[in-house]
Short mmCIF file of C-alpha atoms and ligand atoms in Angstrom, two decimals:
data_model
loop_
_atom_site.label_atom_id
_atom_site.label_comp_id
_atom_site.label_asym_id
_atom_site.label_seq_id
_atom_site.Cartn_x
_atom_site.Cartn_y
_atom_site.Cartn_z
CA UNK A 147 44.40 -58.16 2.30
CA UNK A 148 44.33 -54.71 3.59
CA UNK A 149 42.74 -53.44 0.18
CA UNK A 150 40.17 -56.33 0.43
CA UNK A 151 39.20 -55.37 4.01
CA UNK A 152 39.25 -51.86 2.94
CA UNK A 153 36.87 -52.62 0.06
CA UNK A 154 34.49 -54.83 2.67
CA UNK A 155 34.65 -52.06 5.30
CA UNK A 156 33.56 -49.34 2.60
CA UNK A 157 31.00 -51.65 1.42
CA UNK A 158 29.65 -52.44 4.86
CA UNK A 159 29.65 -48.76 6.12
CA UNK A 160 28.36 -46.92 2.84
CA UNK A 161 26.96 -49.64 0.63
CA UNK A 162 28.84 -47.81 -2.06
CA UNK A 163 30.21 -50.97 -3.53
CA UNK A 164 28.78 -54.34 -4.24
CA UNK A 165 30.25 -57.57 -5.57
CA UNK A 166 26.85 -59.10 -6.38
CA UNK A 167 27.95 -60.12 -10.05
CA UNK A 168 31.07 -61.90 -11.32
CA UNK A 169 31.70 -60.42 -14.52
CA UNK A 170 34.57 -57.85 -15.02
CA UNK A 171 35.21 -54.84 -16.98
CA UNK A 172 37.82 -52.42 -18.32
CA UNK A 173 37.19 -49.14 -16.94
CA UNK A 174 39.18 -45.91 -18.14
CA UNK A 175 39.58 -42.83 -16.40
CA UNK A 176 40.29 -39.49 -18.42
CA UNK A 177 41.95 -36.92 -16.10
CA UNK A 178 43.35 -39.57 -13.85
CA UNK A 179 46.22 -37.33 -12.84
CA UNK A 180 43.86 -34.70 -11.18
CA UNK A 181 42.47 -33.97 -7.59
CA UNK A 182 39.40 -36.40 -8.36
CA UNK A 183 41.15 -38.71 -10.92
CA UNK A 184 43.79 -39.97 -8.39
CA UNK A 185 41.45 -40.85 -5.38
CA UNK A 186 38.99 -42.15 -7.96
CA UNK A 187 41.54 -44.35 -9.62
CA UNK A 188 42.27 -45.59 -6.03
CA UNK A 189 38.70 -46.58 -5.45
CA UNK A 190 38.07 -48.17 -8.88
CA UNK A 191 41.27 -50.30 -8.01
CA UNK A 192 39.64 -51.79 -4.92
CA UNK A 193 36.42 -52.22 -6.79
CA UNK A 194 36.18 -56.30 -7.62
CA UNK A 195 34.00 -55.41 -10.63
CA UNK A 196 36.83 -53.67 -12.35
CA UNK A 197 39.06 -56.04 -14.07
CA UNK A 198 41.21 -53.77 -15.83
CA UNK A 199 41.81 -49.75 -15.02
CA UNK A 200 43.29 -47.63 -17.89
CA UNK A 201 44.50 -44.21 -16.31
CA UNK A 202 44.74 -41.33 -18.99
CA UNK A 203 45.70 -37.47 -18.43
CA UNK A 204 47.78 -35.15 -20.31
CA UNK A 205 50.00 -35.01 -17.38
CA UNK A 206 50.68 -37.45 -14.61
CA UNK A 207 48.86 -40.74 -15.52
CA UNK A 208 51.70 -43.15 -15.48
CA UNK A 209 52.70 -42.13 -11.98
CA UNK A 210 49.29 -42.72 -10.50
CA UNK A 211 48.99 -45.85 -12.27
CA UNK A 212 52.32 -47.11 -11.10
CA UNK A 213 51.30 -45.98 -7.71
CA UNK A 214 47.77 -47.89 -7.46
CA UNK A 215 49.03 -50.83 -9.61
CA UNK A 216 50.83 -51.97 -6.28
CA UNK A 217 47.50 -52.35 -4.55
CA UNK A 218 46.78 -56.17 -3.91
CA UNK A 219 43.51 -56.45 -5.75
CA UNK A 220 43.01 -58.52 -8.80
CA UNK A 221 42.94 -55.95 -11.47
CA UNK A 222 45.76 -54.83 -14.07
CA UNK A 223 46.45 -51.05 -14.15
CA UNK A 224 48.16 -49.13 -17.03
CA UNK A 225 48.87 -45.40 -17.35
CA UNK A 226 48.92 -43.51 -20.63
CA UNK A 227 50.68 -40.39 -21.68
CA UNK A 228 49.02 -37.09 -23.68
CA UNK A 229 49.63 -38.92 -26.92
CA UNK A 230 48.29 -42.21 -25.95
CA UNK A 231 44.53 -41.49 -25.82
CA UNK A 232 43.48 -44.10 -28.45
CA UNK A 233 45.29 -46.86 -26.52
CA UNK A 234 43.88 -45.80 -23.30
CA UNK A 235 40.36 -46.30 -24.86
CA UNK A 236 40.69 -49.40 -26.55
CA UNK A 237 38.36 -51.92 -25.33
CA UNK A 238 37.18 -49.89 -22.42
CA UNK A 239 33.50 -50.75 -21.51
CA UNK A 240 33.19 -47.87 -18.95
CA UNK A 241 34.85 -44.29 -19.18
CA UNK A 242 34.79 -41.95 -16.42
CA UNK A 243 35.78 -38.42 -17.25
CA UNK A 244 36.83 -35.89 -14.67
CA UNK A 245 39.26 -34.01 -16.99
CA UNK A 246 39.24 -30.17 -16.79
CA UNK A 247 39.50 -27.18 -14.45
CA UNK A 248 37.80 -26.79 -11.18
CA UNK A 249 36.32 -23.87 -9.66
CA UNK A 250 37.97 -21.00 -7.50
CA UNK A 251 36.16 -18.89 -5.05
CA UNK A 252 33.81 -16.38 -6.62
CA UNK A 253 33.22 -18.57 -9.75
CA UNK A 254 30.10 -20.39 -10.90
CA UNK A 255 30.37 -23.74 -12.43
CA UNK A 256 29.36 -21.82 -15.77
CA UNK A 257 32.57 -19.97 -15.45
CA UNK A 258 34.20 -23.32 -16.40
CA UNK A 259 32.43 -23.68 -19.72
CA UNK A 260 35.05 -21.69 -21.73
CA UNK A 261 37.82 -24.19 -20.70
CA UNK A 262 36.21 -27.38 -20.22
CA UNK A 263 33.66 -27.46 -23.20
CA UNK A 264 36.38 -28.07 -25.62
CA UNK A 265 38.34 -30.67 -23.51
CA UNK A 266 35.23 -32.81 -23.25
CA UNK A 267 34.14 -32.48 -26.73
CA UNK A 268 37.53 -33.57 -27.96
CA UNK A 269 37.61 -36.55 -25.53
CA UNK A 270 34.12 -37.44 -26.59
CA UNK A 271 35.07 -37.35 -30.17
CA UNK A 272 38.04 -39.76 -29.65
CA UNK A 273 35.62 -42.02 -27.43
CA UNK A 274 33.22 -41.95 -30.28
CA UNK A 275 35.82 -43.05 -32.71
CA UNK A 276 37.79 -45.51 -30.67
CA UNK A 277 35.25 -47.01 -28.37
CA UNK A 278 31.62 -46.06 -29.66
CA UNK A 279 29.86 -48.60 -27.31
CA UNK A 280 31.48 -47.43 -24.14
CA UNK A 281 29.22 -45.95 -21.10
CA UNK A 282 30.55 -42.58 -20.68
CA UNK A 283 30.31 -41.03 -17.21
CA UNK A 284 30.98 -37.22 -17.34
CA UNK A 285 32.12 -35.45 -13.95
CA UNK A 286 33.64 -32.51 -15.64
CA UNK A 287 31.85 -29.07 -14.81
CA UNK A 288 29.40 -27.62 -15.99
CA UNK A 289 27.71 -30.94 -16.11
CA UNK A 290 24.54 -29.51 -17.23
CA UNK A 291 26.33 -28.27 -20.36
CA UNK A 292 29.03 -30.91 -20.87
CA UNK A 293 26.50 -33.77 -21.21
CA UNK A 294 24.88 -32.16 -24.08
CA UNK A 295 28.35 -31.49 -25.49
CA UNK A 296 28.96 -35.23 -25.38
CA UNK A 297 25.78 -36.11 -26.74
CA UNK A 298 25.85 -33.94 -29.85
CA UNK A 299 29.43 -34.89 -30.22
CA UNK A 300 28.58 -38.58 -30.36
CA UNK A 301 25.55 -37.68 -32.41
CA UNK A 302 27.63 -36.04 -35.24
CA UNK A 303 29.77 -38.99 -35.27
CA UNK A 304 26.50 -41.18 -35.74
CA UNK A 305 27.25 -43.22 -32.44
CA UNK A 306 25.24 -41.51 -29.77
CA UNK A 307 23.29 -43.99 -27.74
CA UNK A 308 21.14 -42.03 -24.82
CA UNK A 309 21.29 -45.30 -22.77
CA UNK A 310 25.08 -44.90 -22.46
CA UNK A 311 25.74 -41.11 -21.52
CA UNK A 312 25.59 -40.16 -17.95
CA UNK A 313 26.30 -36.87 -16.02
CA UNK A 314 27.38 -37.88 -12.51
CA UNK A 315 25.26 -36.14 -9.89
CA UNK A 316 25.87 -38.67 -7.35
CA UNK A 317 27.72 -36.15 -5.20
CA UNK A 318 24.41 -34.18 -4.77
CA UNK A 319 22.79 -37.25 -3.62
CA UNK A 320 25.65 -38.17 -1.26
CA UNK A 321 25.33 -34.87 0.34
CA UNK A 322 21.60 -34.83 0.70
CA UNK A 323 21.72 -38.17 2.66
CA UNK A 324 24.57 -36.75 4.77
CA UNK A 325 23.32 -33.48 5.37
CA UNK A 326 19.69 -34.85 6.26
CA UNK A 327 21.20 -37.26 8.20
CA UNK A 328 22.67 -34.49 10.43
CA UNK A 329 19.72 -32.46 10.78
CA UNK A 330 17.52 -35.46 11.60
CA UNK A 331 20.03 -37.28 13.60
CA UNK A 332 19.85 -40.48 11.57
CA UNK A 333 22.17 -42.70 9.81
CA UNK A 334 22.81 -41.27 6.21
CA UNK A 335 21.79 -44.63 4.97
CA UNK A 336 18.19 -44.19 6.15
CA UNK A 337 18.07 -40.57 4.75
CA UNK A 338 18.54 -41.51 1.08
CA UNK A 339 16.90 -38.47 -0.89
CA UNK A 340 16.42 -38.27 -4.83
CA UNK A 341 17.96 -35.16 -5.97
CA UNK A 342 16.49 -34.31 -9.54
CA UNK A 343 17.15 -31.75 -12.01
CA UNK A 344 20.58 -30.78 -12.82
CA UNK A 345 24.09 -30.25 -11.18
CA UNK A 346 24.41 -26.50 -10.28
CA UNK A 347 22.72 -24.32 -7.97
CA UNK A 348 19.02 -23.78 -8.34
CA UNK A 349 19.08 -26.59 -10.94
CA UNK A 350 19.64 -29.08 -8.04
CA UNK A 351 16.29 -30.30 -6.62
CA UNK A 352 16.40 -32.29 -3.56
CA UNK A 353 12.90 -34.19 -3.02
CA UNK A 354 13.21 -34.29 0.93
CA UNK A 355 9.34 -35.02 0.95
CA UNK A 356 10.30 -38.45 -0.36
CA UNK A 357 11.99 -39.70 2.77
CA UNK A 358 10.38 -40.22 5.93
CA UNK A 359 13.01 -38.20 7.98
CA UNK A 360 12.84 -35.42 5.33
CA UNK A 361 9.15 -34.81 4.76
CA UNK A 362 8.67 -33.41 8.42
CA UNK A 363 11.08 -30.72 7.99
CA UNK A 364 9.80 -27.12 7.22
CA UNK A 365 10.32 -23.60 7.62
CA UNK A 366 13.56 -22.08 8.42
CA UNK A 367 15.14 -25.66 8.81
CA UNK A 368 13.84 -26.76 5.46
CA UNK A 369 15.22 -23.66 3.58
CA UNK A 370 18.73 -24.08 5.11
CA UNK A 371 18.82 -27.67 4.19
CA UNK A 372 17.87 -27.17 0.83
CA UNK A 373 20.32 -24.33 0.26
CA UNK A 374 23.04 -26.62 1.78
CA UNK A 375 22.35 -29.27 -0.75
CA UNK A 376 22.25 -26.85 -3.63
CA UNK A 377 25.51 -25.01 -2.79
CA UNK A 378 27.28 -27.66 -0.91
CA UNK A 379 29.87 -27.42 -3.55
CA UNK A 380 30.54 -23.69 -2.64
CA UNK A 381 31.23 -24.82 0.88
CA UNK A 382 34.06 -26.80 -0.25
CA UNK A 383 35.45 -24.25 -2.91
CA UNK A 384 35.43 -21.52 -0.22
CA UNK A 385 37.16 -24.03 2.40
CA UNK A 386 39.88 -25.02 -0.03
CA UNK A 387 40.36 -20.96 -0.67
CA UNK A 388 41.58 -21.20 -4.07
CA UNK A 389 42.92 -24.92 -4.34
CA UNK A 390 40.01 -26.23 -6.05
CA UNK A 391 36.84 -28.00 -5.37
CA UNK A 392 35.43 -31.21 -3.94
CA UNK A 393 37.94 -34.00 -4.93
CA UNK A 394 37.62 -36.75 -2.12
CA UNK A 395 33.95 -36.72 -1.66
CA UNK A 396 33.57 -36.36 -5.50
CA UNK A 397 35.95 -39.47 -5.95
CA UNK A 398 33.77 -41.55 -3.58
CA UNK A 399 30.58 -40.45 -5.48
CA UNK A 400 32.07 -41.21 -8.75
CA UNK A 401 33.21 -44.67 -7.61
CA UNK A 402 29.81 -45.27 -6.14
CA UNK A 403 28.04 -44.43 -9.29
CA UNK A 404 30.59 -46.59 -11.40
CA UNK A 405 29.97 -49.34 -9.10
CA UNK A 406 26.10 -49.11 -9.53
CA UNK A 407 26.56 -48.85 -13.45
CA UNK A 408 28.97 -52.07 -13.38
CA UNK A 409 26.33 -53.85 -11.45
CA UNK A 410 23.65 -53.07 -14.01
CA UNK A 411 25.92 -53.89 -16.88
CA UNK A 412 26.57 -57.37 -15.25
CA UNK A 413 22.85 -57.95 -15.04
CA UNK A 414 21.89 -57.19 -11.46
CA UNK A 415 18.34 -56.06 -11.27
CA UNK A 416 16.75 -53.20 -9.18
CA UNK A 417 20.00 -50.85 -9.29
CA UNK A 418 18.19 -47.53 -9.22
CA UNK A 419 19.88 -44.20 -8.67
CA UNK A 420 19.55 -40.49 -10.00
CA UNK A 421 21.85 -39.49 -12.93
CA UNK A 422 21.76 -36.89 -15.42
CA UNK A 423 20.63 -38.48 -18.78
CA UNK A 424 18.66 -37.77 -21.99
CA UNK A 425 15.00 -37.79 -20.85
CA UNK A 426 11.70 -37.27 -21.82
CA UNK A 427 10.50 -36.13 -18.52
CA UNK A 428 10.46 -32.37 -19.41
CA UNK A 429 11.34 -32.55 -23.06
CA UNK A 430 7.85 -30.83 -23.88
CA UNK A 431 9.26 -27.72 -22.02
CA UNK A 432 12.66 -27.84 -24.00
CA UNK A 433 14.77 -29.48 -21.30
CA UNK A 434 16.25 -32.59 -23.28
CA UNK A 435 18.46 -33.81 -20.24
CA UNK A 436 17.43 -34.22 -16.63
CA UNK A 437 18.43 -36.16 -13.62
CA UNK A 438 16.03 -38.57 -12.09
CA UNK A 439 15.94 -42.04 -10.62
CA UNK A 440 17.06 -44.28 -13.41
CA UNK A 441 17.39 -48.01 -13.50
CA UNK A 442 20.73 -49.24 -14.77
CA UNK A 443 20.82 -52.54 -16.48
CA UNK A 444 22.75 -54.43 -19.21
CA UNK A 445 22.22 -51.69 -21.81
CA UNK A 446 22.94 -48.79 -19.48
CA UNK A 447 19.80 -46.78 -18.71
CA UNK A 448 16.91 -49.30 -18.81
CA UNK A 449 14.18 -47.03 -17.40
CA UNK A 450 13.82 -43.63 -16.33
CA UNK A 451 11.39 -43.14 -13.50
CA UNK A 452 9.07 -40.14 -13.10
CA UNK A 453 10.03 -37.80 -10.39
CA UNK A 454 7.06 -38.78 -8.03
CA UNK A 455 4.85 -36.57 -5.89
CA UNK A 456 6.09 -33.16 -4.79
CA UNK A 457 5.30 -31.06 -2.02
CA UNK A 458 4.47 -27.36 -2.79
CA UNK A 459 7.91 -26.18 -2.13
CA UNK A 460 9.42 -28.95 -4.31
CA UNK A 461 7.07 -27.67 -6.89
CA UNK A 462 8.51 -24.18 -6.72
CA UNK A 463 12.15 -25.62 -6.77
CA UNK A 464 11.36 -27.55 -10.04
CA UNK A 465 9.97 -24.32 -11.54
CA UNK A 466 13.03 -22.51 -10.72
CA UNK A 467 15.30 -25.22 -11.94
CA UNK A 468 13.76 -25.94 -15.49
CA UNK A 469 14.56 -22.31 -17.27
CA UNK A 470 18.19 -22.38 -15.89
CA UNK A 471 18.78 -25.95 -16.95
CA UNK A 472 17.51 -25.23 -20.38
CA UNK A 473 19.90 -22.46 -20.79
CA UNK A 474 22.79 -24.57 -19.86
CA UNK A 475 21.79 -27.45 -22.12
CA UNK A 476 21.13 -25.10 -24.93
CA UNK A 477 24.70 -23.46 -24.38
CA UNK A 478 26.24 -27.00 -24.62
CA UNK A 479 24.14 -27.58 -27.69
CA UNK A 480 25.32 -24.39 -29.27
CA UNK A 481 29.06 -25.07 -28.65
CA UNK A 482 29.08 -28.25 -30.67
CA UNK A 483 26.59 -26.87 -33.48
N1 LIG B 228 30.26 -33.60 -11.33
C1 LIG B 228 30.45 -33.09 -9.93
O1 LIG B 228 29.73 -33.54 -8.95
C2 LIG B 228 31.88 -32.61 -9.67
C3 LIG B 228 32.45 -32.20 -10.83
N2 LIG B 228 33.86 -31.62 -10.46
C4 LIG B 228 34.56 -31.25 -11.67
O2 LIG B 228 35.50 -32.12 -11.95
C5 LIG B 228 36.49 -31.46 -12.85
C6 LIG B 228 37.92 -31.90 -12.24
O3 LIG B 228 38.10 -31.51 -11.17
P1 LIG B 228 39.56 -31.76 -10.36
O4 LIG B 228 39.98 -33.26 -10.37
O5 LIG B 228 39.36 -31.24 -9.10
O6 LIG B 228 40.49 -30.90 -11.13
P2 LIG B 228 42.05 -30.87 -11.26
O7 LIG B 228 42.62 -29.66 -12.10
O8 LIG B 228 42.69 -31.22 -10.16
O9 LIG B 228 42.32 -32.33 -12.26
C7 LIG B 228 41.87 -32.26 -13.52
C8 LIG B 228 42.81 -33.06 -14.43
O10 LIG B 228 42.54 -33.16 -15.91
C9 LIG B 228 43.48 -33.13 -16.80
N3 LIG B 228 43.34 -32.75 -18.03
C10 LIG B 228 42.96 -31.48 -18.31
N4 LIG B 228 42.73 -31.36 -19.86
C11 LIG B 228 42.69 -32.98 -20.20
C12 LIG B 228 42.58 -33.50 -21.46
N5 LIG B 228 42.43 -33.08 -22.48
N6 LIG B 228 42.71 -34.92 -21.29
C13 LIG B 228 42.85 -35.58 -20.19
N7 LIG B 228 43.17 -34.97 -19.03
C14 LIG B 228 42.99 -33.56 -19.02
C15 LIG B 228 44.47 -32.19 -15.83
O11 LIG B 228 45.83 -32.58 -16.40
C16 LIG B 228 44.24 -32.65 -14.47
O12 LIG B 228 45.04 -33.71 -14.12
C17 LIG B 228 36.24 -29.96 -12.82
O13 LIG B 228 35.81 -29.61 -13.87
C18 LIG B 228 35.27 -29.75 -11.46
O14 LIG B 228 34.46 -28.80 -11.87
C19 LIG B 228 34.33 -31.54 -9.31
C20 LIG B 228 33.52 -31.94 -8.30
C21 LIG B 228 32.13 -32.39 -8.21
O1 LIG B 229 31.35 -26.95 -6.56
C1 LIG B 229 32.05 -27.34 -7.72
O2 LIG B 229 32.63 -26.56 -8.50
C2 LIG B 229 32.42 -28.90 -7.93
C3 LIG B 229 31.02 -29.43 -7.81
O3 LIG B 229 30.46 -29.66 -8.84
C4 LIG B 229 30.64 -29.98 -6.62
O4 LIG B 229 31.43 -29.93 -5.40
O5 LIG B 229 29.42 -30.35 -6.38
#
């Protein structure tokens, strides 16, 4: 009962989860024993659209699985050890990947590339072999590079479907709504802001002008707000002081995006949210992946929306974003080539 009430409470307060469709799905979490993986597994256990939860990590997943499996919701949970990746992936329709190392103070997300690129590549290769039609949601940083790595790895295996590979940039959207809510004194649910581009520093482009509460903000207040959205991750890394980066807010954001995708896969119409996907929007500038509002549906990405009208400041932010994003994407491509 408690879990159902908790799910209802979460849903009412944040509109994070919705139960609008009945069909249920097997979801796998790769990296389920980690700082994000554990609370993410908890939140997926209380999502009514998840029928079966498959928890994999190189360490600790069976313990997390045993723990969340006691929660009184109607889904099965199973944990898998390091040598059981294939079993964990079998039949999974949605695969969420928070596997990899997090930042410490003084590091950029790109500093994680050397460790996380091969983790993500190897996991993607297994997904391509065992669950080639699955939807893959990548949380592992640097997202701007790990998504091209996943795409190229699947392409090499002949199973890349651009409608089914998503970089999870939802935390930027969550932060933008929260921070604008704080500045404007309004409920974050009324301050939803599309955040486009990528997921690190200057590649994060919040379109404050597209929200009624955001468009009046100017000068110093505007600069500070944009900076806070772009560097919100650093705020957490600094506060955790060597113990990692955002885990709880990221688990919330990851569960929120997974729920949106499940609703789309189940046929709900009008599920629209930003996510970092293969996109034509700036392909002419050599930027093959870009986050913008995307409609999620039965095939994954159904429609990619243009970014819409920009203020003069946002034009400048976009100009700064594109070269950095291209560099990050090309680095991911080069790693797999
Ligand atoms: N997209 C986003 O907005 C965000 C992304 N992140 C990123 O998420 C990643 C994970 O962060 P945390 O959970 O805090 O780290 P963590 O270190 O607490 O957990 C990572 C987990 O991955 C596991 N792992 C490592 N190699 C693996 C493999 N080959 N297969 C399966 N599991 C493996 C580890 O055993 C560990 O349990 C980091 O790269 C971090 O930068 C973090 C916050 C926000
Ligand atoms: O800052 C980090 O390293 C983790 C992350 O991506 C975020 O919190 O946005």
